[in-house]
Coordinates of C-alpha atoms in Angstrom, one line a residue:
Chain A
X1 CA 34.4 7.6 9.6
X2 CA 31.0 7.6 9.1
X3 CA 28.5 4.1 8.9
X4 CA 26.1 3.3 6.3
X5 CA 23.5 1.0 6.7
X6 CA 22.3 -1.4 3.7
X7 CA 19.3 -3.4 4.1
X8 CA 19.5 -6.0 1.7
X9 CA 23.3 -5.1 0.7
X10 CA 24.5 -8.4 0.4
X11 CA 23.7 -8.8 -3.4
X12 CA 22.1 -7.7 -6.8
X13 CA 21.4 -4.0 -6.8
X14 CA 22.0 -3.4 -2.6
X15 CA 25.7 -4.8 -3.2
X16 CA 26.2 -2.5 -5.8
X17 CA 25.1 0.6 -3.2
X18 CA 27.0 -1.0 -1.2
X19 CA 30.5 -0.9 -3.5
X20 CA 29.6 2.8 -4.6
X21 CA 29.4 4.0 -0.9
X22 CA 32.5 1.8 -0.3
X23 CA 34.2 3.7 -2.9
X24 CA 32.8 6.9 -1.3
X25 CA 35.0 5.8 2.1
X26 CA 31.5 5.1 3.8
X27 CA 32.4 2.2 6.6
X28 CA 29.2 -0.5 5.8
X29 CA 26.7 -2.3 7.7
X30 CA 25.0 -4.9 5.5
X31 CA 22.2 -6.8 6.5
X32 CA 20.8 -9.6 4.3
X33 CA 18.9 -12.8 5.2
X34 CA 22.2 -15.3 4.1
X35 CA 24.7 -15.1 6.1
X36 CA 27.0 -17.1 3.9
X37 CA 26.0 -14.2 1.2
X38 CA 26.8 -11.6 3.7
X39 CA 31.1 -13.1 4.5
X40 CA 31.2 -13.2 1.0
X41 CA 30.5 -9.6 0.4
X42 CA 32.3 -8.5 3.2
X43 CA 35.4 -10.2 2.2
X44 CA 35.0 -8.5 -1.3
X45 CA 33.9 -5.2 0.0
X46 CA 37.2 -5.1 2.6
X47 CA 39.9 -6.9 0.4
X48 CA 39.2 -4.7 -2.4
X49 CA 38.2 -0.8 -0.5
X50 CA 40.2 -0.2 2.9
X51 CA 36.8 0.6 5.0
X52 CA 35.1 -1.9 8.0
X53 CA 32.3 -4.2 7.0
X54 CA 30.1 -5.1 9.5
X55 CA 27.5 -7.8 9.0
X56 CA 24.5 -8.7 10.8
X57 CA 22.1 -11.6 9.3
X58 CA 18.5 -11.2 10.0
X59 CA 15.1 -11.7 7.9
X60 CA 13.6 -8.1 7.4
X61 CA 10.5 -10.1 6.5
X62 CA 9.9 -10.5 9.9
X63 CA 8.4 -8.3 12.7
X64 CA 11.4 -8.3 15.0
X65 CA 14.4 -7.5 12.9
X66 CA 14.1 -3.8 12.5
X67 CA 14.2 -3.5 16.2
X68 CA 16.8 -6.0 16.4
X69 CA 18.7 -4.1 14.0
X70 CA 18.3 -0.7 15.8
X71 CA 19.3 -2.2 18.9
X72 CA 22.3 -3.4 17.2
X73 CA 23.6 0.0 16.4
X74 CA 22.9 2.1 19.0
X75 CA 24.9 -0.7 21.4
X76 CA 27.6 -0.9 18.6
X77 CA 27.2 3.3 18.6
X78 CA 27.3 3.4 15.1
X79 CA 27.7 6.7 13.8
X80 CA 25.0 5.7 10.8
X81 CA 24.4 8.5 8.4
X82 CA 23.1 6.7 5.6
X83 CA 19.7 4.5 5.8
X84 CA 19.6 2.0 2.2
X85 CA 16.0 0.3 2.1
X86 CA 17.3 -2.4 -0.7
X87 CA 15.6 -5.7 0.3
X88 CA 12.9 -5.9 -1.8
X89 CA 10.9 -9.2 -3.1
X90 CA 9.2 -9.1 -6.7
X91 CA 9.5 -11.8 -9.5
X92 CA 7.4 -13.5 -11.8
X93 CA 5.3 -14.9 -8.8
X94 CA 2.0 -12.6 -8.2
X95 CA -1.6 -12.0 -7.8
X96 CA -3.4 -14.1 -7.9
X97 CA -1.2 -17.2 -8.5
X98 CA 0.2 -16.4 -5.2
X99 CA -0.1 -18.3 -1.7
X100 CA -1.5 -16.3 1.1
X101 CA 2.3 -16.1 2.8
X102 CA 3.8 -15.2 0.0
X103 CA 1.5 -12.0 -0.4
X104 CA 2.3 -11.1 3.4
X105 CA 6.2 -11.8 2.8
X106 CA 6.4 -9.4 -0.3
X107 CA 4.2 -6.7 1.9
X108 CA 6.3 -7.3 4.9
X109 CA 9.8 -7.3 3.1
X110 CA 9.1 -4.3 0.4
X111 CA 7.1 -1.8 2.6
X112 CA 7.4 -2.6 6.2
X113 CA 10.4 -3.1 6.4
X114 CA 11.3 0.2 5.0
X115 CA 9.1 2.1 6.8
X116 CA 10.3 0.4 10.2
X117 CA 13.8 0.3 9.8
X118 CA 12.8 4.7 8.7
X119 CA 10.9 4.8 12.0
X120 CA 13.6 3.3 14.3
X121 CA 17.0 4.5 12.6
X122 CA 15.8 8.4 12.3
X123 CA 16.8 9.8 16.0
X124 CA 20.4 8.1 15.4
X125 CA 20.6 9.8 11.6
X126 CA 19.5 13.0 12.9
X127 CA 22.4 13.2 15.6
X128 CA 24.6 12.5 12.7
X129 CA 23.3 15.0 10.3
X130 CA 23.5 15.6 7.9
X131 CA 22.4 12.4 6.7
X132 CA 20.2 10.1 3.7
X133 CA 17.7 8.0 3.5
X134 CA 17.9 6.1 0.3
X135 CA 14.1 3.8 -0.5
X136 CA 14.7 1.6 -3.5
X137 CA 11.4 1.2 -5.5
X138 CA 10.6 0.5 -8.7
X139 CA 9.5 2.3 -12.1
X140 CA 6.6 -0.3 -11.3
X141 CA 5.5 2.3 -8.6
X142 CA 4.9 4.8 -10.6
X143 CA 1.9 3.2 -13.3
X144 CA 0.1 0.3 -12.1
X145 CA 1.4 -3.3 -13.7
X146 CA -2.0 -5.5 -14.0
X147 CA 0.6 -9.0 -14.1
X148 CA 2.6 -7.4 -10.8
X149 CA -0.1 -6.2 -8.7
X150 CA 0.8 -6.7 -5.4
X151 CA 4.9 -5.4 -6.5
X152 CA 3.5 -2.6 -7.6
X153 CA 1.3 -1.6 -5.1
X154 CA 3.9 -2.2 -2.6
X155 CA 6.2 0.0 -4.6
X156 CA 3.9 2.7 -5.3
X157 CA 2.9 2.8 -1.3
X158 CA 7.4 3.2 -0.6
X159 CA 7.1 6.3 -3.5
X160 CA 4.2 7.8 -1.4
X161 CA 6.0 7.0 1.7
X162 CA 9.1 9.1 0.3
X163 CA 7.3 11.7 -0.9
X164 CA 6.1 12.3 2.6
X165 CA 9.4 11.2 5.0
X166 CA 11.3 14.0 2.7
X167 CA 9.1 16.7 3.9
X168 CA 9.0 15.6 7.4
X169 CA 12.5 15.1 7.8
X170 CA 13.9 18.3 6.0
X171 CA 14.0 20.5 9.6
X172 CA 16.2 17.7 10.7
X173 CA 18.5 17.6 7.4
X174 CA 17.8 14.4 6.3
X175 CA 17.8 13.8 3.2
X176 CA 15.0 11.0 1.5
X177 CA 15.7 9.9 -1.8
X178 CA 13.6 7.2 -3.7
X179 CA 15.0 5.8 -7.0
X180 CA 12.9 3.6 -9.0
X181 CA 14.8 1.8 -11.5
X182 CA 13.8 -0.1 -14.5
X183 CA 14.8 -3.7 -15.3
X184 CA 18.0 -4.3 -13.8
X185 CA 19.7 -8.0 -14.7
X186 CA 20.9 -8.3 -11.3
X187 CA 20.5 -12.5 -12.2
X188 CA 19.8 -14.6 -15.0
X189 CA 16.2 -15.2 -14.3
X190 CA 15.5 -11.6 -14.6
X191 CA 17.2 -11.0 -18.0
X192 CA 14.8 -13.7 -19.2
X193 CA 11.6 -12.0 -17.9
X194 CA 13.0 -9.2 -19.0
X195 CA 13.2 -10.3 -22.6
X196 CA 10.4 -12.1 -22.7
X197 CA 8.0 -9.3 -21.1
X198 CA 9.5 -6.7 -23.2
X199 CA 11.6 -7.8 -25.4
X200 CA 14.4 -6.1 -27.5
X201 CA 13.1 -2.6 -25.8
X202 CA 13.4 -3.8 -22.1
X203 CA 16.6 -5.1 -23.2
X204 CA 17.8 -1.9 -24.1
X205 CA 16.7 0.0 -21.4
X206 CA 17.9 -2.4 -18.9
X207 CA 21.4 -1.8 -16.8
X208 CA 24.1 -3.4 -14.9
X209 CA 23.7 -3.6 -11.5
X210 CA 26.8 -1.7 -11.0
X211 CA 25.8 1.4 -12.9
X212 CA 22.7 2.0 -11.3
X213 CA 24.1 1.5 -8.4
X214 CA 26.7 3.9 -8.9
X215 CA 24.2 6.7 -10.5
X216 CA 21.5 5.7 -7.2
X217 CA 24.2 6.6 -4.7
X218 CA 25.7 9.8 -6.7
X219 CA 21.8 11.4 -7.0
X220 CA 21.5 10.0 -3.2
X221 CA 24.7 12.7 -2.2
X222 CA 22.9 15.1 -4.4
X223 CA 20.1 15.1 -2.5
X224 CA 17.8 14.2 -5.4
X225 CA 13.8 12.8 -4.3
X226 CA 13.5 11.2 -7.4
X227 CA 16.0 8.7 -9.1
X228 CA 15.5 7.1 -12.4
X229 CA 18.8 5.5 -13.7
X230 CA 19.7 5.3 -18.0
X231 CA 18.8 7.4 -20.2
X232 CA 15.6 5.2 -21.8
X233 CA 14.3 4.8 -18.5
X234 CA 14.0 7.9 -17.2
X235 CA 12.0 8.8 -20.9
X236 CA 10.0 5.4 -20.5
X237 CA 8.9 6.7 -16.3
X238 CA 8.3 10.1 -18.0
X239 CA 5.2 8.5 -20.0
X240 CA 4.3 6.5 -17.2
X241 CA 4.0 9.3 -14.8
X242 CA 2.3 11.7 -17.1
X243 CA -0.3 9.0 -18.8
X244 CA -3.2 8.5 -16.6
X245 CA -2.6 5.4 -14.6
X246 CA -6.1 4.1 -16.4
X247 CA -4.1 4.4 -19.8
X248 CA -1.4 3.1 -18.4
X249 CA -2.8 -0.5 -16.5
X250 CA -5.6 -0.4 -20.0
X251 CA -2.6 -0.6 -22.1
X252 CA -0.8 -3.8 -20.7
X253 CA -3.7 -4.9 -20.6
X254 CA -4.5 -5.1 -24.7
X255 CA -0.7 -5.9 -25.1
X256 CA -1.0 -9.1 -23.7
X257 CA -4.2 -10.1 -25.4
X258 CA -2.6 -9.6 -28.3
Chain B
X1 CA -5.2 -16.3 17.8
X2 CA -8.2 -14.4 19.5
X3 CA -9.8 -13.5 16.4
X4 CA -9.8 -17.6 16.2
X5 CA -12.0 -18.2 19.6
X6 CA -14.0 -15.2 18.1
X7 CA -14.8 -16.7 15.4
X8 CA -15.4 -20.3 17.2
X9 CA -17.8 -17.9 19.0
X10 CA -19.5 -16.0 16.6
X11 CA -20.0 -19.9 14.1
X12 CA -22.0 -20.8 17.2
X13 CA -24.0 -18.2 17.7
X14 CA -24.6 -16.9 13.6
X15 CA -28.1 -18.4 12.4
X16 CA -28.2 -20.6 10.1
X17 CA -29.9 -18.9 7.4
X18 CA -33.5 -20.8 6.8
X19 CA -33.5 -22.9 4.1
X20 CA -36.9 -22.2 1.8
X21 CA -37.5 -18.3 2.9
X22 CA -37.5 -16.3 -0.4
X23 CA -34.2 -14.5 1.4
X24 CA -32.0 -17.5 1.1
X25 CA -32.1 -16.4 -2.4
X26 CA -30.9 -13.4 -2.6
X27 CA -27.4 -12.6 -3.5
X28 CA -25.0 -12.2 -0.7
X29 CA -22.7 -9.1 -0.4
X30 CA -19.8 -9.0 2.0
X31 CA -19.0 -6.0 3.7
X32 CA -15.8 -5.8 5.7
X33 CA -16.0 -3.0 8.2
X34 CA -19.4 -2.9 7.3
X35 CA -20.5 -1.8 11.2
X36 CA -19.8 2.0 11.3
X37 CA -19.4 5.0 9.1
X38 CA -18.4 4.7 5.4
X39 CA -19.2 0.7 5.4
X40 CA -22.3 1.4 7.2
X41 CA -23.2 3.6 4.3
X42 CA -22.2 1.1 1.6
X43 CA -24.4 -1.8 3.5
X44 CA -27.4 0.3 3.3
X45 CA -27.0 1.2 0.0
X46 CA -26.7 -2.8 -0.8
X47 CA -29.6 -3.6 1.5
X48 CA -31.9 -1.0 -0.2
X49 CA -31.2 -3.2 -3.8
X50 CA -31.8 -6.0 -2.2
X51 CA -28.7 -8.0 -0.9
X52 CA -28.0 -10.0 1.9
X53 CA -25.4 -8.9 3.6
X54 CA -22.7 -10.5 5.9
X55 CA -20.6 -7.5 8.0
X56 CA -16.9 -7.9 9.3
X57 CA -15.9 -5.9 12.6
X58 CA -14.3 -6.0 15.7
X59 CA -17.0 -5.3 17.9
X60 CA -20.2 -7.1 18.5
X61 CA -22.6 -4.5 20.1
X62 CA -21.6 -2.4 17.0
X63 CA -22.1 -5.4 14.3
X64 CA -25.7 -6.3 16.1
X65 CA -26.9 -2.6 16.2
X66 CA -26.4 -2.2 12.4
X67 CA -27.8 -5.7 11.7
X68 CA -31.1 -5.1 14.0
X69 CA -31.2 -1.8 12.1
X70 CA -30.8 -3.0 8.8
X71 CA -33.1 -6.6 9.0
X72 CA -35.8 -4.1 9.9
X73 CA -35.6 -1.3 7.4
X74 CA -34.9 -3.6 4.6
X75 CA -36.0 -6.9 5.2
X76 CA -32.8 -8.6 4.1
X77 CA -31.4 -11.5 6.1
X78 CA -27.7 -9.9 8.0
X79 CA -25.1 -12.0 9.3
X80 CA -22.3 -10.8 11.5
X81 CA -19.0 -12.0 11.9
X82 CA -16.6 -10.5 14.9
X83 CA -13.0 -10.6 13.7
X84 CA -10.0 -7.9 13.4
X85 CA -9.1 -8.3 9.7
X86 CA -5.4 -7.2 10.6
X87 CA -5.1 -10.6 11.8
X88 CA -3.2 -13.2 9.3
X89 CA -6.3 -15.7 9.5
X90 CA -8.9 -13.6 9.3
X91 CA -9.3 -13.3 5.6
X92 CA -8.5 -17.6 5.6
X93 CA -11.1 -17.9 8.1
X94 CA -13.9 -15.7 6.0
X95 CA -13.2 -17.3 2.8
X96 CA -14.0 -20.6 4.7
X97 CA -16.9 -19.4 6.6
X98 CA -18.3 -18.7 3.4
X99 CA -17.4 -21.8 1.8
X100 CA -19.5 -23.8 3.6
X101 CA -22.6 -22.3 3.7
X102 CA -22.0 -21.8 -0.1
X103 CA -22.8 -18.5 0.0
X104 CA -24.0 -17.1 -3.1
X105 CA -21.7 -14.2 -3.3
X106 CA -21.5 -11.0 -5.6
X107 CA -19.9 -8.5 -4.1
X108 CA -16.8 -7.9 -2.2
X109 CA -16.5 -4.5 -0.2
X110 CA -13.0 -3.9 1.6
X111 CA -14.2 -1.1 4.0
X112 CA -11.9 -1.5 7.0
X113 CA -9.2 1.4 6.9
X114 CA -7.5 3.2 9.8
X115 CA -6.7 6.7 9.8
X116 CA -6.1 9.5 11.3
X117 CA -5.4 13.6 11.7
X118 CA -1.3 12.6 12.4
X119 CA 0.4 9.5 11.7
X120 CA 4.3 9.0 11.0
X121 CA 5.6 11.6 13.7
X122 CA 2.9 11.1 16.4
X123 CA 2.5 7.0 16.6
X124 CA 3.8 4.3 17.1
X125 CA 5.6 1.9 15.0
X126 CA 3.1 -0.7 15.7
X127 CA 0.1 1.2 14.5
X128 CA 1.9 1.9 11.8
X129 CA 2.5 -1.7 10.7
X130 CA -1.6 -2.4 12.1
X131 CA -1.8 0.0 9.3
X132 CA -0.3 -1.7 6.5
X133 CA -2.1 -4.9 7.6
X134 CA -5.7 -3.3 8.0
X135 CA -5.6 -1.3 5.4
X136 CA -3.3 -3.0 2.3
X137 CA -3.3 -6.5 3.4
X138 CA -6.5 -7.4 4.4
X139 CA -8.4 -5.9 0.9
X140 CA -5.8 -7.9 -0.9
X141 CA -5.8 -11.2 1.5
X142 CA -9.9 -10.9 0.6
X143 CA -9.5 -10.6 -2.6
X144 CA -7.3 -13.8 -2.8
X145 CA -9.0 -15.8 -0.9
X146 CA -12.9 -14.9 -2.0
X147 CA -12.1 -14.8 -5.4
X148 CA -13.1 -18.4 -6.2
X149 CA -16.6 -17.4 -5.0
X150 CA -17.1 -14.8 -6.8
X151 CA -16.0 -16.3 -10.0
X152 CA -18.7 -18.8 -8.9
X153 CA -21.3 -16.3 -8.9
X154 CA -20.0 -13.9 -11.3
X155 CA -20.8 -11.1 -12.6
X156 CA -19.7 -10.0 -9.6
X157 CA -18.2 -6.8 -8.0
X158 CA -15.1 -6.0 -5.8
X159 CA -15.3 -2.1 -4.2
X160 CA -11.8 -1.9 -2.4
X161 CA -12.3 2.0 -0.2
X162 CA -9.3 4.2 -1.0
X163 CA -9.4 7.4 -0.3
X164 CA -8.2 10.8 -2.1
X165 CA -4.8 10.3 -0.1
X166 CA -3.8 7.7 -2.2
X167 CA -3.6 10.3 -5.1
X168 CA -0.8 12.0 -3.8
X169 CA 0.9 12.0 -0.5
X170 CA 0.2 13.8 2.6
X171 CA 3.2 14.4 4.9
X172 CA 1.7 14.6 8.0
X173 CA -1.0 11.2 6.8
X174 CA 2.2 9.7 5.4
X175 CA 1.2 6.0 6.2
X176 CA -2.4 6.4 5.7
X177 CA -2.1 8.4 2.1
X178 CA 0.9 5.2 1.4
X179 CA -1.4 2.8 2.3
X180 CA -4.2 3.9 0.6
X181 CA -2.0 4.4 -2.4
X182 CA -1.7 1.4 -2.7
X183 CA -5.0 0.0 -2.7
X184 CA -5.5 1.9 -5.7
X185 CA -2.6 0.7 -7.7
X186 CA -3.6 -2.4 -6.4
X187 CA -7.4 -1.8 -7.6
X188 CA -6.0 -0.8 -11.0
X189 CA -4.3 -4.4 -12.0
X190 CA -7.1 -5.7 -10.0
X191 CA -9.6 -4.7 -12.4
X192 CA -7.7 -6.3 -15.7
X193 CA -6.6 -9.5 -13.8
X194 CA -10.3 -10.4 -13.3
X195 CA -11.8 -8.6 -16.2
X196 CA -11.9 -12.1 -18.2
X197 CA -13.4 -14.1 -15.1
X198 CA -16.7 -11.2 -14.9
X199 CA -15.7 -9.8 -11.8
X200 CA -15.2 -6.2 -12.3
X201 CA -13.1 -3.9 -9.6
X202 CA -13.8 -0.3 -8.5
X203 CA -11.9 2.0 -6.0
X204 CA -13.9 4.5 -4.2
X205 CA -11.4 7.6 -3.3
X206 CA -13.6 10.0 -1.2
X207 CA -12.3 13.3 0.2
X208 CA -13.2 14.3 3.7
X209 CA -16.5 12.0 4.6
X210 CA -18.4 13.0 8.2
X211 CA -18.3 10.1 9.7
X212 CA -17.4 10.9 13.3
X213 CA -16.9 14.8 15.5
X214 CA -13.1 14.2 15.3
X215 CA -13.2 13.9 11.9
X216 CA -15.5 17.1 11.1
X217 CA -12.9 19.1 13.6
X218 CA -9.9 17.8 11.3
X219 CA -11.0 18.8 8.6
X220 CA -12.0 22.3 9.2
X221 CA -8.8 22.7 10.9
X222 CA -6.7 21.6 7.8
X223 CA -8.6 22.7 4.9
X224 CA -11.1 25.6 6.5
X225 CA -13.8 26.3 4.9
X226 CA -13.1 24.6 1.4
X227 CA -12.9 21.3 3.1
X228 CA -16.1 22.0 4.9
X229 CA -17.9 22.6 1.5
X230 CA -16.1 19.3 0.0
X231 CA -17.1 17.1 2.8
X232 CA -19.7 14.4 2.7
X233 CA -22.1 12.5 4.9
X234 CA -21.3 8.5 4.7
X235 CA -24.6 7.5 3.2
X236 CA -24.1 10.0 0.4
X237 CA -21.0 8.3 -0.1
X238 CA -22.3 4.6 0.1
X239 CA -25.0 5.3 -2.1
X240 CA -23.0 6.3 -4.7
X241 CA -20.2 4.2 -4.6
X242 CA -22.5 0.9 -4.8
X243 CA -24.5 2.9 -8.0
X244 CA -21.1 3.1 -9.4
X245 CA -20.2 -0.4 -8.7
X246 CA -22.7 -1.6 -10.5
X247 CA -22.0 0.3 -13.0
X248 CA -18.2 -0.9 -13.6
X249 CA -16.5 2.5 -12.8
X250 CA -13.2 1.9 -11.9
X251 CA -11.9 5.1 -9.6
X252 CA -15.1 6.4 -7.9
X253 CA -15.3 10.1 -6.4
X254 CA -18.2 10.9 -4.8
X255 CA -19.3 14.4 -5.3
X256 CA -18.6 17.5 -7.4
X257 CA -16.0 19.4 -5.3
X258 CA -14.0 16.6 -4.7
X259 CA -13.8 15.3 -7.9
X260 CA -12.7 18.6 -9.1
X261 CA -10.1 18.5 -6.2
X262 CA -8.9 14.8 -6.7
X263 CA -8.1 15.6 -10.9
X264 CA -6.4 18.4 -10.1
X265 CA -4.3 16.4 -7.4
X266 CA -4.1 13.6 -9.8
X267 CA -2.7 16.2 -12.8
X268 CA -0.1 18.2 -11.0
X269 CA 3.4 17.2 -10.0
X270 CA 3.4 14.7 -6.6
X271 CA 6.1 17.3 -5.8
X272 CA 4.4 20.3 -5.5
X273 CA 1.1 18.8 -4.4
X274 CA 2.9 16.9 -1.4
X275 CA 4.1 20.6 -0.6
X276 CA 1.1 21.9 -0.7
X277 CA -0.1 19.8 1.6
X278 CA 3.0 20.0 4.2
X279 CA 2.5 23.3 4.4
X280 CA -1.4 23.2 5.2
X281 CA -0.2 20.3 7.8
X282 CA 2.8 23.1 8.9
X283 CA -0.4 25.9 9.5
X284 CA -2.8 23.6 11.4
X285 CA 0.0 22.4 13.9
X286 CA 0.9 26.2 14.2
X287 CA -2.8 26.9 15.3
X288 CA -3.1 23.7 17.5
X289 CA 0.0 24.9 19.8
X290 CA -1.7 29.0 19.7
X291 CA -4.5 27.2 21.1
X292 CA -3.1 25.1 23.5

């Protein structure tokens, strides 16, 4: 049976990749910061679909873990054959009420990371080709958000960063896929951002972390580049993509002055 | 911790800038990356209106050939500061240098950038992550901590250097075009985060600039004779991007053919132009191994 990898699979919208691949008969590595979090999950994971849960705690923030975590594999030989980029760091904390190490944690964890774990896990996904490559952005990375500049940016650099990889690593039949959801209530404090941000509308278009997870992994297997999960949205990232970013950042901007 | 014993260094050697000469007046700009090609270009442009300037790099023979050349031409006061702004306490470090010597800053110019012909396939992981530092995290670590300052003095400017990469992405430039994607997201919030404190933000994306042989060779080789014709020198490109500073333009493309080029990247799918691009990339390795 083959592996997949989870970066970040221990909770919110990684657990529920994590479940949807579970369901798929994919045996799981998930790596996550807590490692409480992480025996939780597996528990969960193994109890409820008969695969193996491996675990491996480590803080993708820093440096060292994505060679720690390739080292991990290839002495484990892990027969990985999917790569989920899910750790991610956002919230209501951003430029430029934000603390110099917080700016480098949020770069480190959303883009490095990804790009890193990409750079060290690709010969050991091409031997088991075919194989995916899942990035998890962020509708934010497709128009710029003036109150989440640094998220965004970050986000927008992991879209680019797809874009590319997909090209690069077609010859060697990996698939790249990047989905960039919209608000997802993957805990309480997001709902009320959410809400208050957005209101009714981001309400509606929000979803369960279980459905997007479950829509993320089935366009993942399809081989999609692009994933926007529920219906509203995908319309909402249509706009967003189409406007000018200009419009787009201008906007926000005489939203809130209002 | 090196840039730290350069900096101890450089605190005792930088002259303290004479108190009563008409050029302890003038408003200070802030170049980082200032000592070489496109930041070169930008410090000239700043020096002909007028500004002191301070210039961030790593090298000190380089930094002290553009300040001799500039105090002379322009009669502006120049200091230098030597320090790799991929380092986490570089952009601390600045802020504070500034700090003290109350600098009477008005303009913030992230230059610094590394690039090159081939990135994700041909280097290593570590210049890839030198990448994400140099190029994202030092423009915004600048930003964050000089911003106080340039309230202070404000109206005041911020020119973060993008490039046209960061209007789509480039398969075989995949860092460099992510990276400099980016800094023009970031540039965007930037510039209506601070629009209520007077500072106002631009993003310059060139296409192809001249700025060293490797460059010119790259370029022909990728885009033939249409990049050739799109290219610029870097004081063309300086001296536009400061006139556009000043002039509050947010995205900033010097030059007619490029501009043309960058709104049609900008229009089209990122699919098909990150195709388009792959298969230009495919071409130029395919004449680089008939050559070799």
């Amino acid at each position: 049976m083959k592996w997949a990898l989870i970066a970040g699979g221990s909770k919110g919208l990684g657990f529920s990749i994590a479940q949807a691949l579970a369901k798929r008969k994919n045996n799981l590595l998930l790596i996550a910061r807590n490692e409480q979090d992480l025996l939780t999950s597996k528990e969960q994971l193994q109890s409820q679909y008969n695969i193996q849960v491996s675990i491996l705690a480590c803080d993708l923030s820093l440096p060292e873990s994505a060679a720690l975590i390739a080292d991990h594999c290839t002495a484990g030989s892990l027969e990985i054959n999917i790569l989920c980029n899910a750790a991610g760091l956002g919230g209501a904390k951003d430029f430029p009420h934000l603390s110099f190490n917080e700016l480098r944690t949020m770069i480190s964890t959303n883009l490095e990371s990804a790009v890193s774990l990409c750079f060290l896990l690709e010969p050991l996904l091409k031997q088991s080709a075919p194989s995916y490559i899942l990035n998890i952005g962020s509708m934010a990375g497709f128009a710029p958000i003036p109150v989440k500049a640094v998220y965004a940016s970050t986000k927008s650099a992991l879209l680019f960063f797809s874009y590319s990889l997909r090209n690069l690593l077609k010859p060697a039949h990996i698939s790249v896929t990047c989905a960039c959801p919209g608000p997802i209530f993957t805990k309480p404090s997001i709902e009320e951002e959410t809400v208050h941000q957005l209101g009714w509308f981001g309400k509606k278009m929000a979803l369960k972390p279980d459905d997007a997870g479950e829509l993320i992994v089935r366009a993942m297997l399809n081989g999609k580049m692009i994933v926007v999960p529920g219906k509203l949205a995908k319309i909402v990232s249509f706009f967003l993509r189409i406007f000018p970013n200009g419009f787009v950042a201008r906007l926000q901007y005489i939203l809130k002055k209002k | 911790m090196l840039s730290i014993i350069l900096l101890v260094y450089m605190n005792a050697s930088a002259q303290p800038v004479p108190a009563g000469q008409a050029d302890s007046l003038r408003p200070y700009a802030l170049v980082a990356g200032g000592s070489k090609g496109i930041g070169y270009g930008i410090s000239e442009a700043l020096a002909k209106r007028g500004y002191n300037l301070i210039l961030i790099a790593r090298h000190l023979d380089t930094l002290q050939k553009a300040k001799t050349k500039l105090e002379e031409e322009f009669h502006i006061h120049v200091d230098v500061l030597v320090m790799d702004l991929a380092y986490d306490s570089s952009a601390t470090a600045i802020a504070k240098w500034c700090l003290e010597r109350n600098i009477r800053l008005k303009v913030l110019c992230n230059v610094a950038g590394l690039g090159g012909a081939n990135d994700y396939l041909s280097l290593p992981l570590d210049s890839l992550r030198y990448m994400v530092r140099l190029n994202v995290e030092s423009c915004m670590a600048l930003s964050l901590t000089l911003m106080p300052l340039l309230e202070k003095n404000a109206p005041s400017y911020i020119l973060n250097v993008a490039s046209m990469a960061g209007f789509a992405p480039i398969p075989i430039k995949n860092m460099y075009s992510a990276t400099k994607s980016a800094v023009v997201f970031f540039s965007y919030s930037l510039r209506y985060q601070l629009k209520d404190k007077h500072i106002s933000v631009s993003c310059l994306c060139p296409g192809p600039v001249y700025t060293k042989p490797s460059i010119v060779k790259d370029t022909k080789e990728k885009l033939g004779w249409f990049g050739n014709q799109m290219a610029l020198d870097p004081q063309t490109v300086g001296e536009v991007a400061v006139k556009k500073t000043f002039k509050k333009k947010l995205i900033i493309v010097p030059g007619t053919l490029a501009k043309i080029s960058s709104s049609l990247i900008r229009f089209f799918p990122r699919r098909w132009v990150t195709n388009l691009y792959g298969s230009a990339g495919d071409k130029s390795k395919k004449k680089t191994k008939t050559s070799t």
